[in-house]
Coordinates of C-alpha atoms and ligand atoms in Angstrom, one line a residue:
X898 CA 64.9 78.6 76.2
X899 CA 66.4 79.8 79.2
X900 CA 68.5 77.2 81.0
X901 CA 67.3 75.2 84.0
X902 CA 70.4 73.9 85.2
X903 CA 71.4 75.6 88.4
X904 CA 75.2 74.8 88.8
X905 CA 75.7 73.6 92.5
X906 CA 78.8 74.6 94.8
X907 CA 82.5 73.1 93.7
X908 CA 82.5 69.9 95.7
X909 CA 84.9 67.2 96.6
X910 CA 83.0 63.7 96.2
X911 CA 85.1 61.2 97.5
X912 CA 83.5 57.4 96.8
X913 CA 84.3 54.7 98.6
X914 CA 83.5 50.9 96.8
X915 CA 84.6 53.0 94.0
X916 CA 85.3 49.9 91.8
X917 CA 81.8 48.3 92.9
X918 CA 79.0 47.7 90.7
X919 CA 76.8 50.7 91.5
X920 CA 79.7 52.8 91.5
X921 CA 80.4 51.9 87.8
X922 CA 77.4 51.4 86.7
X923 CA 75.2 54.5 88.4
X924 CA 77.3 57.1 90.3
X925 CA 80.1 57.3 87.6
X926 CA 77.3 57.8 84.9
X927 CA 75.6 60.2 86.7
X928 CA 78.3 62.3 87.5
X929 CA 79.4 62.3 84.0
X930 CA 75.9 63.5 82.8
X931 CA 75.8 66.3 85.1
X932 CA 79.8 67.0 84.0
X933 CA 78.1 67.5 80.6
X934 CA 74.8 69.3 81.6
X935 CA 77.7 71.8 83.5
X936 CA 75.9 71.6 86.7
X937 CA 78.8 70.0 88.3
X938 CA 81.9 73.2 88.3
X939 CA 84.9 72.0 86.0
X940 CA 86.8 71.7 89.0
X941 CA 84.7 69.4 90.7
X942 CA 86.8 66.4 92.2
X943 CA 85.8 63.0 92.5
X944 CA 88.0 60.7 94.6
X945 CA 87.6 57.1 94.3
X946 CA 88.7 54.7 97.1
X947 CA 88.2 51.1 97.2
X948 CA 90.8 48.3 98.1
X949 CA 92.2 47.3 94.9
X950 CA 95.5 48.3 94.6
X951 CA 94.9 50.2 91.2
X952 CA 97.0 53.0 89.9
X953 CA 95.3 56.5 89.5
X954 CA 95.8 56.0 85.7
X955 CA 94.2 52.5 85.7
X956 CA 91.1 53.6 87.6
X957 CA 90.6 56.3 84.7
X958 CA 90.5 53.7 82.3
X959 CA 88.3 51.7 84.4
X960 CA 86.0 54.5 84.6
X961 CA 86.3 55.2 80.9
X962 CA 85.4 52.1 80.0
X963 CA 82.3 51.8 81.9
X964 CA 80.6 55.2 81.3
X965 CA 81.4 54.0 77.1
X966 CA 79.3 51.2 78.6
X967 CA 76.4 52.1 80.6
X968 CA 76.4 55.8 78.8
X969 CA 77.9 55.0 75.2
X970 CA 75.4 57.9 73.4
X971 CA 76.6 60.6 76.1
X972 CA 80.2 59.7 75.5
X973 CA 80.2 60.0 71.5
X974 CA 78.0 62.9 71.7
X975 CA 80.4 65.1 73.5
X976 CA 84.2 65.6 73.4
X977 CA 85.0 66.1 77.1
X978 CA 85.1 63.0 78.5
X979 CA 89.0 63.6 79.0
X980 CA 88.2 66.6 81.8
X981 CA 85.8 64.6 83.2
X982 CA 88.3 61.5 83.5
X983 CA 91.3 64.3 84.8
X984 CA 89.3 65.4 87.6
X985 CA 89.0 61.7 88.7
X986 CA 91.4 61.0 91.9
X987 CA 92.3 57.2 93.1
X988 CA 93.0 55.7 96.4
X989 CA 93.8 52.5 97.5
X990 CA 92.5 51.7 101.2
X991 CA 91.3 49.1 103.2
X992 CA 88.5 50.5 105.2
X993 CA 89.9 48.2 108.0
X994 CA 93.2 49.3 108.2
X995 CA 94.8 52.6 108.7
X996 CA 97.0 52.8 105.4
X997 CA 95.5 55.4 103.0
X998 CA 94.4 58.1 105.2
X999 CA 96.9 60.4 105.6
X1000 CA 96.5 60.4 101.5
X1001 CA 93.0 61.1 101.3
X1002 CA 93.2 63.6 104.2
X1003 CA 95.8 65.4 101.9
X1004 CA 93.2 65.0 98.9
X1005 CA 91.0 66.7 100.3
X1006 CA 90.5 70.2 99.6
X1007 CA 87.7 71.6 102.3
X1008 CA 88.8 71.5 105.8
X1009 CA 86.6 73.3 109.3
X1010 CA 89.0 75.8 109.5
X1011 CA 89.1 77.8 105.9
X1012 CA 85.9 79.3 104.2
X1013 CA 86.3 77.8 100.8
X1014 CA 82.9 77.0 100.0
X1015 CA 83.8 73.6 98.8
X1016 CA 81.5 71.1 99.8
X1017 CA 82.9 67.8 101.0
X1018 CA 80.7 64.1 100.7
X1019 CA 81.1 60.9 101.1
X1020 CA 79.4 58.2 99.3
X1021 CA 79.4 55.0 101.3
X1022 CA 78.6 52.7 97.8
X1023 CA 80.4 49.6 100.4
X1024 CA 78.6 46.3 102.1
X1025 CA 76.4 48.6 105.0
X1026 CA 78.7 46.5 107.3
X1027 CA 81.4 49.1 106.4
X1028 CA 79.5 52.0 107.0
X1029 CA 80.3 52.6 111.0
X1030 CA 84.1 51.3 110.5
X1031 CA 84.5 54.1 107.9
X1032 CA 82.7 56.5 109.7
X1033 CA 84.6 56.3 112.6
X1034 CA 87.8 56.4 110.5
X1035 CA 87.0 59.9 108.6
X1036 CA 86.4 61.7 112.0
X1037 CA 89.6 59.7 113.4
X1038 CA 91.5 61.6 111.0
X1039 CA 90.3 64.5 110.9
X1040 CA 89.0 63.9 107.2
X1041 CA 85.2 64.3 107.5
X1042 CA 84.0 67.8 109.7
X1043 CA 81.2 69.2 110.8
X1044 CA 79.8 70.6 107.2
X1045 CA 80.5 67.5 105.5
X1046 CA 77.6 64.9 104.3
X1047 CA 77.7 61.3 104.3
X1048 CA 75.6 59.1 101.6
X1049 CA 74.3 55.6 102.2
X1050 CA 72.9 53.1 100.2
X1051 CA 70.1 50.8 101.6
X1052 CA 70.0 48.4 103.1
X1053 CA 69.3 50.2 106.0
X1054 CA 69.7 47.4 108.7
X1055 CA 67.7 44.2 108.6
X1056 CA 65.5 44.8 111.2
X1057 CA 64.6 47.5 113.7
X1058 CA 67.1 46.7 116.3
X1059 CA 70.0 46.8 113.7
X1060 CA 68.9 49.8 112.1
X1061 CA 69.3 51.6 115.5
X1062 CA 72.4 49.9 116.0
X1063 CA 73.4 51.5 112.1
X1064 CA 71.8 54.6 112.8
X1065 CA 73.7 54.7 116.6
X1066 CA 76.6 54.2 114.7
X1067 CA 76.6 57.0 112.2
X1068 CA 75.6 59.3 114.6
X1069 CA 79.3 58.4 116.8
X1070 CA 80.5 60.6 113.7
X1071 CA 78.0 62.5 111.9
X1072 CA 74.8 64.2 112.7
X1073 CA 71.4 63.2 111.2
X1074 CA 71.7 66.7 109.0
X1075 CA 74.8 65.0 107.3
X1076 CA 73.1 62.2 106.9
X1077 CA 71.8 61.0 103.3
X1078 CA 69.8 57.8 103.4
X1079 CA 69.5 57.2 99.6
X1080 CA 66.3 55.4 97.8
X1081 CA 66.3 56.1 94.3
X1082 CA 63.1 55.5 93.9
X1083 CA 62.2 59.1 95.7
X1084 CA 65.1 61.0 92.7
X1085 CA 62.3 59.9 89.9
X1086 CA 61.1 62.4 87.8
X1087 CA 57.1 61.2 88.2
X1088 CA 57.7 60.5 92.3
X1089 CA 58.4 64.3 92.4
X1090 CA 55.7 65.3 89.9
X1091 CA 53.6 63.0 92.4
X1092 CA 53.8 65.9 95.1
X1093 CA 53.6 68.3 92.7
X1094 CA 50.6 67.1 91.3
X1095 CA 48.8 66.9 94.9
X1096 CA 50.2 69.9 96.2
X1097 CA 50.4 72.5 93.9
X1098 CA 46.9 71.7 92.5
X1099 CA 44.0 72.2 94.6
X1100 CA 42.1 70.0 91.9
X1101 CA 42.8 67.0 93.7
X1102 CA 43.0 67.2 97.5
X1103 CA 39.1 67.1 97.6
X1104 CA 39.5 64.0 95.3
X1105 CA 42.3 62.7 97.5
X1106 CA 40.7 60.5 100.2
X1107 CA 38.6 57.6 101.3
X1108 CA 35.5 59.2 99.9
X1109 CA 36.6 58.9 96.4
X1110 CA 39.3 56.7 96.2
X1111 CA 38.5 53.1 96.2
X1112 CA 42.0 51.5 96.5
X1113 CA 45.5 52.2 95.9
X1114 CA 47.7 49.7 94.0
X1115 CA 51.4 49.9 94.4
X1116 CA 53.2 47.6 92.0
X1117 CA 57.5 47.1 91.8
X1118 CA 57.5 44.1 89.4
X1119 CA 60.6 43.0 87.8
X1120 CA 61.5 40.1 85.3
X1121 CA 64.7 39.0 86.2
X1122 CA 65.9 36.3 89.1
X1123 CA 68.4 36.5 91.9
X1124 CA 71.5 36.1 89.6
X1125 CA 74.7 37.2 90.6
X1126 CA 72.9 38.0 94.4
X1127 CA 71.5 34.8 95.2
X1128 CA 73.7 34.8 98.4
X1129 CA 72.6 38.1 100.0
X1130 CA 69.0 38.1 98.6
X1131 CA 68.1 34.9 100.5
X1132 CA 68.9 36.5 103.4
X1133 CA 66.8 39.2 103.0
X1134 CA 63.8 38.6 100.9
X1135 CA 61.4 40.5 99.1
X1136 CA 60.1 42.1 102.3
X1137 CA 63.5 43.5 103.5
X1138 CA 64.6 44.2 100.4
X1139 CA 62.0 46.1 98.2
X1140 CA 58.6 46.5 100.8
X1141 CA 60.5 48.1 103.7
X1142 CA 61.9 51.2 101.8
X1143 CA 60.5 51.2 97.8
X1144 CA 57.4 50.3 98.1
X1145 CA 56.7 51.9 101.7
X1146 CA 58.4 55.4 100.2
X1147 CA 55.8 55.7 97.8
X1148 CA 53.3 54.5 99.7
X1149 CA 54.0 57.4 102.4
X1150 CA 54.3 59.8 99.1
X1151 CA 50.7 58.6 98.3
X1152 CA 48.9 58.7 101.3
X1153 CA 50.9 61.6 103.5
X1154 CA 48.9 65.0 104.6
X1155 CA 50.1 68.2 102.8
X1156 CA 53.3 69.1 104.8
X1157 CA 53.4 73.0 105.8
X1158 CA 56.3 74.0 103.0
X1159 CA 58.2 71.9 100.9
X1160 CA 61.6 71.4 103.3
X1161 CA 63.2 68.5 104.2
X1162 CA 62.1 67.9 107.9
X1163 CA 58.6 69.3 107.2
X1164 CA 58.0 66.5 104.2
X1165 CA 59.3 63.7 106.7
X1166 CA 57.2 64.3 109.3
X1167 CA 54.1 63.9 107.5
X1168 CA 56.1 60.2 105.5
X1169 CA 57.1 59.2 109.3
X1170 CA 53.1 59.9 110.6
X1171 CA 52.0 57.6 107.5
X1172 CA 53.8 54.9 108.9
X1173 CA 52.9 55.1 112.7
X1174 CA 49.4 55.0 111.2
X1175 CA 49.6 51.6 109.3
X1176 CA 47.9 48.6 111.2
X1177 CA 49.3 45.5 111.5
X1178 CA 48.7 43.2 109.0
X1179 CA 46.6 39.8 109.0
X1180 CA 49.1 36.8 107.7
X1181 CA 45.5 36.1 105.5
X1182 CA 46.5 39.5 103.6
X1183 CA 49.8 38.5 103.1
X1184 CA 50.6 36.2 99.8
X1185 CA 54.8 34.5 99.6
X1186 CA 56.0 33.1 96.9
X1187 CA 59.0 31.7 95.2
X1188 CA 59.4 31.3 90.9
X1189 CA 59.9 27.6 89.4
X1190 CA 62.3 27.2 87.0
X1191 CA 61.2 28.6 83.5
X1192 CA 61.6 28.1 79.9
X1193 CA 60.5 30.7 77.7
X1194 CA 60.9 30.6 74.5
X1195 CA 63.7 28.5 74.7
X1196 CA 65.7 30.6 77.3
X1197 CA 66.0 28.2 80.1
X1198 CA 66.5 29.4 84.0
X1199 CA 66.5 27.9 87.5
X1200 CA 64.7 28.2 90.1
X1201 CA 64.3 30.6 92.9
X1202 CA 65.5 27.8 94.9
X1203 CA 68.4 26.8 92.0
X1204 CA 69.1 30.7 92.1
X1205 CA 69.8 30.9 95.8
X1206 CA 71.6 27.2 95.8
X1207 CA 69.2 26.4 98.9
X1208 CA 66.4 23.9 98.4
X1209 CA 65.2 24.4 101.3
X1210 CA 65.3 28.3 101.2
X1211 CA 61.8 29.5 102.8
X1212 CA 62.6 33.2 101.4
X1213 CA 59.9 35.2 99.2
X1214 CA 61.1 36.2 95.4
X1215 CA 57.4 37.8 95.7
X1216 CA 55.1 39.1 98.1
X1217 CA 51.6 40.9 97.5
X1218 CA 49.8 42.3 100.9
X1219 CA 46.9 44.2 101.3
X1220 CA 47.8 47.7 104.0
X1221 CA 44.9 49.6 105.9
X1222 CA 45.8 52.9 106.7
X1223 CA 44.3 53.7 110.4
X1224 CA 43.4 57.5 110.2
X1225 CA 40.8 59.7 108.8
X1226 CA 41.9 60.2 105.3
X1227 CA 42.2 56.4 104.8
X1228 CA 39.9 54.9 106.9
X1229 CA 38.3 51.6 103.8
X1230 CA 40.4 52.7 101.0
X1231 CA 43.4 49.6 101.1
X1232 CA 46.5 50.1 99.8
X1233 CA 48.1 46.5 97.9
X1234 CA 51.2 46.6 97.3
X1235 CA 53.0 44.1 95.4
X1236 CA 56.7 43.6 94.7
X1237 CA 58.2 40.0 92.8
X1238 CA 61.2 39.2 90.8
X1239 CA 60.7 36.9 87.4
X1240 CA 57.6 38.4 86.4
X1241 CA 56.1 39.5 83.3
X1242 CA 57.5 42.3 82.9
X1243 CA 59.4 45.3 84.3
X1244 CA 56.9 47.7 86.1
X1245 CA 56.7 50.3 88.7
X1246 CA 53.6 52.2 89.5
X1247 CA 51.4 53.8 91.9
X1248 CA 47.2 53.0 90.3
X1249 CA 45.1 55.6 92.3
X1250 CA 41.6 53.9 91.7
X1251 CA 38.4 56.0 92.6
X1252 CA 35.4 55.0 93.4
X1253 CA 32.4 54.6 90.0
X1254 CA 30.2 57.1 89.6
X1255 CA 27.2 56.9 92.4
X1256 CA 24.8 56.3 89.5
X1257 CA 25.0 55.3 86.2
X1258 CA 22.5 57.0 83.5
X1259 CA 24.0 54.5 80.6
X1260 CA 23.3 51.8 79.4
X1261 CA 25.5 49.0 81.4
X1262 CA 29.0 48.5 79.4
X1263 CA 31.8 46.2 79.8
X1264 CA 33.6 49.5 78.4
X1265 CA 32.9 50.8 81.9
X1266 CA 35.6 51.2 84.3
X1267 CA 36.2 53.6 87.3
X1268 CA 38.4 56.5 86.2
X1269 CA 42.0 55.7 87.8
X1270 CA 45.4 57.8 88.1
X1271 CA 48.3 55.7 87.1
X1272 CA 51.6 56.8 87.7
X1273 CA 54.3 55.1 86.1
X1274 CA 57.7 55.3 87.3
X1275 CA 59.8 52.5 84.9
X1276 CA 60.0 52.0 82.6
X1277 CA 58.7 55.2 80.6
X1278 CA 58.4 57.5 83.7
X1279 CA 54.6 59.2 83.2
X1280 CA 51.3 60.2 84.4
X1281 CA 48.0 58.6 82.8
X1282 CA 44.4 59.9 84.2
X1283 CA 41.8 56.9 82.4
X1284 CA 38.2 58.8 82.3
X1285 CA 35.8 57.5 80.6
X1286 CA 34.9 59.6 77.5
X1287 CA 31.8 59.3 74.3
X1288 CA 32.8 57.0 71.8
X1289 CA 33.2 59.6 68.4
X1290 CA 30.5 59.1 65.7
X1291 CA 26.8 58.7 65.4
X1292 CA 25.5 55.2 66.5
X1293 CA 23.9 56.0 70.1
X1294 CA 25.9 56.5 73.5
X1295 CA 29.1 54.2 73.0
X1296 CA 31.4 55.0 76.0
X1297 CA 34.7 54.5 75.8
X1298 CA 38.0 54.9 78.2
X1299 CA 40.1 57.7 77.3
X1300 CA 43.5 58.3 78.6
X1301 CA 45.1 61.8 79.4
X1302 CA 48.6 62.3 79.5
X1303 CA 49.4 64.2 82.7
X1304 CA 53.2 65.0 82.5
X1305 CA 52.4 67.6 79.3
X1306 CA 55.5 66.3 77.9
X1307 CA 54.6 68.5 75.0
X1308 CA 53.9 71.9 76.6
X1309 CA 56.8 72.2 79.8
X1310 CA 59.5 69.4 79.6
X1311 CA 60.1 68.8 76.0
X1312 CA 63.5 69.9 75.7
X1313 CA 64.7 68.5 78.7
X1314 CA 66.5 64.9 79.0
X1315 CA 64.8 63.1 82.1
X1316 CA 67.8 62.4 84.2
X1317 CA 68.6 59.8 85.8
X1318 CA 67.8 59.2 89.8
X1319 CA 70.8 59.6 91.1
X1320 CA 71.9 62.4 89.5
X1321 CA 69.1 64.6 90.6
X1322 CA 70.4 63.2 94.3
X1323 CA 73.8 63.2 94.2
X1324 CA 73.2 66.9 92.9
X1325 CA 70.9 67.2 95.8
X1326 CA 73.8 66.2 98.4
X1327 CA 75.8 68.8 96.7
X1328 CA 72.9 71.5 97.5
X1329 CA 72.4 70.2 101.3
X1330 CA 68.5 69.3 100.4
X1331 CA 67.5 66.0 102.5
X1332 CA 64.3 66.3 101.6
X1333 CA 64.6 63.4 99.0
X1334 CA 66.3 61.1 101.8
X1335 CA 65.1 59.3 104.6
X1336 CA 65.4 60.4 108.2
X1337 CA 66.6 57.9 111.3
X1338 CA 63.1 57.5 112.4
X1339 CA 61.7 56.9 109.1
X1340 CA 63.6 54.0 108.3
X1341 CA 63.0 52.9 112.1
X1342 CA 59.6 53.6 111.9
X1343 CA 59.2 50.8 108.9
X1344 CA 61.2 48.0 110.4
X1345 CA 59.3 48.6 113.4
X1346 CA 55.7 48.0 111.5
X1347 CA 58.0 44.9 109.1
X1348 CA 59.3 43.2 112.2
X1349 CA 56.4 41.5 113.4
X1350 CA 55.2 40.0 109.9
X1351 CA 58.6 38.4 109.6
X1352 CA 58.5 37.1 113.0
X1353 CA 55.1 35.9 112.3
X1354 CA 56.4 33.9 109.6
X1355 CA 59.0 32.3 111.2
X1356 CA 56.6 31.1 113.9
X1357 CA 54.5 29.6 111.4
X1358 CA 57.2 27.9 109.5
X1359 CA 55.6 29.6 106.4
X1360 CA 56.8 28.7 103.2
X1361 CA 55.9 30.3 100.2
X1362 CA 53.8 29.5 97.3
X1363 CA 55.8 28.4 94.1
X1364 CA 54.7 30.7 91.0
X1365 CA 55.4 30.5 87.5
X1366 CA 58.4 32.5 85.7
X1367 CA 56.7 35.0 83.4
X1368 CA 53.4 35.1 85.2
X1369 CA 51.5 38.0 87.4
X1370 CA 52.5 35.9 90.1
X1371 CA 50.7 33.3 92.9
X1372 CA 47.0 32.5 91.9
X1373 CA 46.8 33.5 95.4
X1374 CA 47.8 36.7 95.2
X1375 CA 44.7 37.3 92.5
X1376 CA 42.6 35.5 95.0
X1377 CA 43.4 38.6 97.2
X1378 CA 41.9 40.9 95.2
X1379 CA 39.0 39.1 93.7
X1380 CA 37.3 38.2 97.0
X1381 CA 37.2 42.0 97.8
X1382 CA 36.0 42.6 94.4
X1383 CA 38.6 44.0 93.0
X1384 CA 41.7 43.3 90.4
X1385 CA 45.6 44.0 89.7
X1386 CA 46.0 46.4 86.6
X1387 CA 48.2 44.5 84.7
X1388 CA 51.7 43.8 84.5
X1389 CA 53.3 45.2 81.2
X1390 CA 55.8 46.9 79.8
Ligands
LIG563 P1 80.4 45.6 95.0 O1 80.6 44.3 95.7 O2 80.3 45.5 93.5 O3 81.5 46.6 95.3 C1 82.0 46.8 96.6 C2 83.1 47.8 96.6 O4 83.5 47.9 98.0 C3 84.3 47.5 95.8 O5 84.8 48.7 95.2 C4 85.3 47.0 96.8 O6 86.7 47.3 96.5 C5 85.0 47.9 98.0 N1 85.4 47.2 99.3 C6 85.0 46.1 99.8 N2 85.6 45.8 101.0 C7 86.4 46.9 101.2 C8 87.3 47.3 102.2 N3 87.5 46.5 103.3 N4 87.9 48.5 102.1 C9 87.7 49.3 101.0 N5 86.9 49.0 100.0 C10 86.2 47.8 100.1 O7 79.0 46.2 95.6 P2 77.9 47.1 94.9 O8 77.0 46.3 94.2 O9 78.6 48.2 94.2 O10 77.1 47.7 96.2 C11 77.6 48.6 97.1 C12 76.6 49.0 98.1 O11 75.4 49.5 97.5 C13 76.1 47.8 98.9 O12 75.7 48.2 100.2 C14 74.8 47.4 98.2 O13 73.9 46.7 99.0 C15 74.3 48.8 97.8 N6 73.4 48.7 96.6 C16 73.9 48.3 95.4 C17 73.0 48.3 94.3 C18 73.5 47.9 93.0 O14 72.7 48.1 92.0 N7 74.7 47.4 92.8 C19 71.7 48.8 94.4 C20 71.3 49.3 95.7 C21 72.1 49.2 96.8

């Protein structure tokens, strides 16, 4: 087979909060698998910074150490782990402070003024309140220029007005095309085979519309607590933290027009238009709620509230909400959309459900169900279409569901390993494709339709609605689907 991998330009990455979590556990990884794929050039450099007054030497062990971690197969598969580990730089700076610098401005290979061809990033994996103090600092010495891209990791403000304070602040420095707003949701294999599937079959665009699609479901459940986060999550809430850029990314994936050609500022239009055309939504399709304290199986845990170490904490672990779509395509098909921590399971996916047939000439069946399009994004990224199909055998007109596998593992993607998010977008950065990212007025656009449901619950004094550990969540949140005659697909692994 003829190789896929296209190897990008020789970069310099440098990584600031390089001795973070995410920095250990998914940009160090990532980077190592594309090392190994050779899609990254030998010579590639990767510069951490972060405060910690580690030696160059230490910081290689620390990165050792963690990719035998979070990657332990890739690292006794292959012997290379050494080149990988020598192309590893390390500098100690406080962002704050103007110690460090002059060193990383040395580091650094591309400058304006000489044509190397290397490309030179930033990865901003700090607390978002850093992000303007080291942007400022990069262009006040003379570190970052005009070619070079800066990354960010959500959260992208906390409401409208500090977004476009966050977005003001970038811009002092960098211009919105060096700009990369990550969500890793949008680097997953079956998000991108999502627009492949609408746009490069014309199959479904007839299919793709109120006529025939009944409802959308959009579902990012996940079965731990607040652990470890309870400080900052309380703060921000299910909303803020998983509604206003997951969910709503693959919500404008879902319901956005065909853009013109597949390039970065044709794409966003269409996502940004998806979101000017949502309508403000009715507290009564709007279901809180917070877990109890479990014990399953034996395994004891707190409470939301135990989590958080507020008892009085009026923040949502879970939130389900029912989304019209005010345009012509969407016009009475809802999209629900659902997000919640402690739940039965881990599961992410996008359940296209059409409409039943107009008639039925069978028998009635509880076997009956309206053929639906689920796409599955974790875990076990794929694409299921459920049509309904003749049981085999003699015995009269049994019908039966029968499910299609869409991703035809077997036929096209067999021999490839599916990588992980954020090496598809770091790799991305590399190639200068934003399309995968989120514009300024995207990210505006959704804290500007957010902003008024939060204030709405402040008003209200709303609290939210205890659930159990383990469970779907709320009763009330099945209550909003039932008294529109509808259900939740389930929650399950
Ligand atoms: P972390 O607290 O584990 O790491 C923070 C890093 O920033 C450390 O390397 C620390 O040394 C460095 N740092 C802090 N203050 C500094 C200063 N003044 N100067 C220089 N370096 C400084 O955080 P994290 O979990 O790695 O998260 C990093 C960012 O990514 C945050 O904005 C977070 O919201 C976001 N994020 C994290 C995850 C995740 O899974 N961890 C997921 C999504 C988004």
């Amino acid at each position: 087979m003829v190789s896929r991998i296209i190897p990008v330009d020789n970069f310099d990455l440098v990584v600031f909060g390089a001795t973070g979590d995410l920095a250990m556990r998914k940009i160090f990884p990532a980077l190592y698998h594309r090392f190994i794929a050779q899609q990254m050039p030998a010579d590639a450099r990767i510069i951490g910074v972060a405060r910690s007054d580690v030696s160059e030497e230490n910081f290689r062990k620390l990165v050792q150490e963690n990719l035998q971690k979070f990657c332990p197969q890739s690292v006794k598969q292959h012997d290379n782990l050494q080149d990988f580990l020598n192309n590893i730089q390390y500098i100690s700076i406080d962002v704050h402070g103007d110690k460090g610098w002059a060193l990383l401005q040395k580091a650094m290979r591309a400058d304006d003024d000489t044509d190397n061809n290397i490309v030179q990033a930033f990865y901003l994996s700090v607390n978002p309140s850093l992000f303007g103090i080291i942007a400022s600092k990069l262009k006040q010495h003379h570190i970052a220029h005009k070619q070079s891209r800066i990354i960010i990791e959500k959260p992208f403000g906390t409401d409208a007005a500090s977004a476009k304070a966050l977005n003001a602040a970038l811009r002092t420095s960098f211009s919105e095309q060096q700009i990369y707003r990550i969500d890793h949701y949008l680097g997953k294999e079956t998000v991108q085979n999502l627009m492949v599937l609408r746009f490069a079959n014309a199959l479904w665009e007839p299919l793709w519309n109120s006529t025939h699609i009944d409802h959308v479901q959009i579902t990012v459940a996940e079965n731990i607590g607040v652990q470890g986060r309870g400080e900052y999550y309380d703060k921000s809430g299910a909303m803020r933290d998983m509604v206003q850029n997951h969910l709503m990314q693959l919500l404008c994936l879902t319901a956005m027009e065909p853009p013109s050609r597949f390039h970065p500022d044709a794409v966003r239009n269409e996502k940004v238009k998806v979101i000017e055309s949502l309508e403000p939504v009715a507290q009564t399709d709007i279901v809180r709620g917070q877990y109890l304290a479990s014990n399953i199986n034996g395994d004891a845990d707190g409470s939301y509230h135990q989590h958080v170490n507020n008892p009085d904490s009026m923040t949502e672990s879970y939130i389900a909400m029912k989304v019209n779509i005010g345009n012509w395509r969407w016009a009475g098909t809802p999209f629900y959309l659902r997000t919640g921590k402690k739940l039965r399971s881990r599961c992410s996916e996008i359940a296209i459900i059409f409409r039943e047939p107009p008639h039925m000439i069978f028998p009635k069946s509880s076997h009956q169900r309206a053929n639906s399009l689920i796409i599955r994004l974790q875990p076990n990224e794929k694409i299921d279409l459920h049509t309904m199909a003749k049981e085999a055998g003699l015995g009269g007109m049994r019908l039966t569901e029968a499910v299609l596998n869409m991703n035809f593992q077997d036929t096209i993607n067999n021999q490839l390993d599916v990588q992980d998010a954020y090496e598809r977008l770091i790799m991305d950065v590399i190639r200068g494709s934003q399309t995968l990212f989120m514009r300024d007025d995207e990210v505006e656009a959704a804290w500007e339709w957010i902003d008024p449901i939060i204030d709405g619950w402040h008003k209200a004094n709303h609290r939210p609605l205890p659930y159990e550990a383990g469970s779907a969540g709320p009763d009330d949140a099945l209550m909003l689907m039932h008294r529109d005659g509808r259900r939740w697909q389930e929650i399950e692994p």
